[in-house]
Coordinates of C-alpha atoms in Angstrom, one line a residue:
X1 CA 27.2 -26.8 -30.2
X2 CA 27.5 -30.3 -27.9
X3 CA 24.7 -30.2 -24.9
X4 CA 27.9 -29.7 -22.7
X5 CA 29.1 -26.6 -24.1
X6 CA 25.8 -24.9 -24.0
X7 CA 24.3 -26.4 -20.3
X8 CA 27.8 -24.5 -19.2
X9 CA 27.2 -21.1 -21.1
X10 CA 24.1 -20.8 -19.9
X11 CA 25.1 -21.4 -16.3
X12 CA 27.4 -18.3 -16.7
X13 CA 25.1 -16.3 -18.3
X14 CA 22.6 -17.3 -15.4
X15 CA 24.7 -16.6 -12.9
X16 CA 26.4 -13.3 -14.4
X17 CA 22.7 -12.1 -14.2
X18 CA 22.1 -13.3 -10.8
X19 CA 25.0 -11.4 -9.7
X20 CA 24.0 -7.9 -11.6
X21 CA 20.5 -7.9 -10.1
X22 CA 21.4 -8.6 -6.6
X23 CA 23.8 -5.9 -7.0
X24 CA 20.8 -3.5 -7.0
X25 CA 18.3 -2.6 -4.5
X26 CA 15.2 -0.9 -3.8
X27 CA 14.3 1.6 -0.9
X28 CA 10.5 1.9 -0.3
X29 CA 9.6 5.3 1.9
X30 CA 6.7 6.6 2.7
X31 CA 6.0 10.2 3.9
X32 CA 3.3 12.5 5.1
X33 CA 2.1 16.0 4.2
X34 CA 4.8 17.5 6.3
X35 CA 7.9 15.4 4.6
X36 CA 8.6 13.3 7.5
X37 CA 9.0 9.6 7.1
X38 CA 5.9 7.6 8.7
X39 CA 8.0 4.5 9.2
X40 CA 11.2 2.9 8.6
X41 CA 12.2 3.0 5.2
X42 CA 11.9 -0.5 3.4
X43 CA 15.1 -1.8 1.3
X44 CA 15.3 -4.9 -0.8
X45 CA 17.8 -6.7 -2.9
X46 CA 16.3 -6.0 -6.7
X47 CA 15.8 -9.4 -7.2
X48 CA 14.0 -10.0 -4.1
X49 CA 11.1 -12.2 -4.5
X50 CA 7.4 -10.4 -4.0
X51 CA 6.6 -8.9 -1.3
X52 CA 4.3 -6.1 0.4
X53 CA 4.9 -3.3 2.9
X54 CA 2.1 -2.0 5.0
X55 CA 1.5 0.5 7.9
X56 CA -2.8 0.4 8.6
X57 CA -4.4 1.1 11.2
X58 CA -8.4 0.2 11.9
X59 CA -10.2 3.0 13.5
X60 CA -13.5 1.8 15.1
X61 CA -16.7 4.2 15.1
X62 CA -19.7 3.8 17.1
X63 CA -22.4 3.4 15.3
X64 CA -26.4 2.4 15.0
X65 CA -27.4 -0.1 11.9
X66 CA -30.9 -0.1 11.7
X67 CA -32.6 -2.9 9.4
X68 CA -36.3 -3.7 8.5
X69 CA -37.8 -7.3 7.7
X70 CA -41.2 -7.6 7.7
X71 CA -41.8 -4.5 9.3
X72 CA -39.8 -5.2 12.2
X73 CA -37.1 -2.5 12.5
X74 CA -33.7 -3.9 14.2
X75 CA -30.8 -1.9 15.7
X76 CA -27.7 -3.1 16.5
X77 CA -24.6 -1.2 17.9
X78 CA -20.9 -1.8 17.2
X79 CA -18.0 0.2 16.4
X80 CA -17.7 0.1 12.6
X81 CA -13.6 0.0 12.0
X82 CA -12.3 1.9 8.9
X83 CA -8.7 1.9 7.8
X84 CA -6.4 4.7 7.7
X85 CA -2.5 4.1 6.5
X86 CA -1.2 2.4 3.2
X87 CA 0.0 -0.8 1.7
X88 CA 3.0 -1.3 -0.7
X89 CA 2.5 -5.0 -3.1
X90 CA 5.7 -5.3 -5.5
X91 CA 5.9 -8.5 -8.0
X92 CA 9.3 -10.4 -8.2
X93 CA 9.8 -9.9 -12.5
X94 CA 13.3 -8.9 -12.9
X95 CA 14.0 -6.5 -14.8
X96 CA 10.3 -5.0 -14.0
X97 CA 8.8 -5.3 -10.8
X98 CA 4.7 -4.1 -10.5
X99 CA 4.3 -1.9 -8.0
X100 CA 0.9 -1.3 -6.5
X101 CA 0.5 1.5 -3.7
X102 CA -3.1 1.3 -1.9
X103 CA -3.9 4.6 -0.3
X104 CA -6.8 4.6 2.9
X105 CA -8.3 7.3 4.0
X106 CA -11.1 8.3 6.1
X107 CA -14.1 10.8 5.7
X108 CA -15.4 11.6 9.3
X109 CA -16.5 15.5 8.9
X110 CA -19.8 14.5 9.0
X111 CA -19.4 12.3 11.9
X112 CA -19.2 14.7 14.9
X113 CA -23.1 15.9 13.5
X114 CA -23.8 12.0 14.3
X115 CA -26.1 10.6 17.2
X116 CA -25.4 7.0 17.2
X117 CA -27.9 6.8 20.2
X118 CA -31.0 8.2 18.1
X119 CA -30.0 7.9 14.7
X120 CA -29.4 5.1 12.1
X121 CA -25.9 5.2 11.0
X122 CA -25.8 6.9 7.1
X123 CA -22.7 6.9 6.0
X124 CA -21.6 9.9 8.3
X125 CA -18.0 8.2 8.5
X126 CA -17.0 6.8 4.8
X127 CA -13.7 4.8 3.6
X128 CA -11.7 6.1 0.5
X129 CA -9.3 3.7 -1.1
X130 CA -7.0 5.3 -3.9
X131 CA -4.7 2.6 -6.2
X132 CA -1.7 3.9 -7.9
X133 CA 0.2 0.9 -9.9
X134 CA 3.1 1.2 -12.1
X135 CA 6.2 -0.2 -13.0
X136 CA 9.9 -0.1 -12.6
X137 CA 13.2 -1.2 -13.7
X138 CA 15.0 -2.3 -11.0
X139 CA 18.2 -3.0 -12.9
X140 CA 18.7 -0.1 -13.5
X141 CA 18.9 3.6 -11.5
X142 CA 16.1 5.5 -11.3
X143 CA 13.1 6.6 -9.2
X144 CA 9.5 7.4 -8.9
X145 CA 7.7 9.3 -6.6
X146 CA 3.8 9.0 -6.3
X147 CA 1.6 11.8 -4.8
X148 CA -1.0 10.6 -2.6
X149 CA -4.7 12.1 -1.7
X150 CA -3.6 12.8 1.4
X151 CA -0.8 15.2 0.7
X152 CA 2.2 12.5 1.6
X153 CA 4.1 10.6 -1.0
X154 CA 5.6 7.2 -1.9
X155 CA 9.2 7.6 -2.9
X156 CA 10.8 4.3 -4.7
X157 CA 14.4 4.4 -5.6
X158 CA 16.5 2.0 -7.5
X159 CA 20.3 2.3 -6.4
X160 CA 22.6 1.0 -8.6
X161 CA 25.4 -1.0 -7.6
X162 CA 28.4 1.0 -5.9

């Protein structure tokens, strides 16, 4: 086969390819316990390049740290943020893409028992992370739907081409 031949095969195949996975695309929504969508659904051509979608949102608590050095106890007050919301991190493989869903939550039952003005801050407020990863073909229809900690879910869909 001459150098020609095969450079322009190639190409075809290449751009026939091309053409079928940008014929595809992804919706990325995110709801809460009660169903309801907590932002704008995301959408992206299949062969979109990698990307993330996020919704966080840093929650300070007051709070005491005490220290000791040399038997000299320090205090120092802040407000100690913690995260609440999610993050979405997809890969750009074609025809899988990773996806990686990063749940936060926040533990604060113990908090309201707190006195940040006469006692050390012990972990009455504490950050929980959950990771869910997977993967997908995005050439072809389908879905996943991840159930979070917090009772909401992460619906993907692939939509084929109509």
């Amino acid at each position: 086969m001459s150098k020609v031949l095969f450079v322009t095969l190639l190409a075809v195949i290449s751009a026939s390819f091309t053409t079928h996975a940008n014929d595809y695309f992804v919706s990325i929504n995110v709801l809460d316990s009660q169903k309801q969508s907590l932002s704008i659904p995301l959408t992206l051509i299949a062969s979109e390049p990698a990307g993330y979608k996020s919704d966080l949102e840093k929650i300070p608590y007051p709070v005491k740290e005490c220290s000791s050095s040399n038997g000299k106890i320090t205090e120092r007050f802040y407000g100690k943020e913690f995260k609440r919301g999610y993050a979405i991190n997809f890969s750009s493989g074609l025809p899988d893409k990773e996806f990686k869903v990063t749940e936060y939550l926040i533990d604060d039952k113990e908090y309201p028992l707190y006195d940040f003005k006469k006692d050390c801050f012990a972990n009455q407020v504490v950050q929980i992370v959950n990771e869910y990863s997977f993967t997908l073909n995005v050439l072809q229809a389908t879905s996943k739907i991840v159930e979070l900690q917090s009772g909401g879910e992460v619906r993907i869909m692939v939509h084929a081409p109509k």
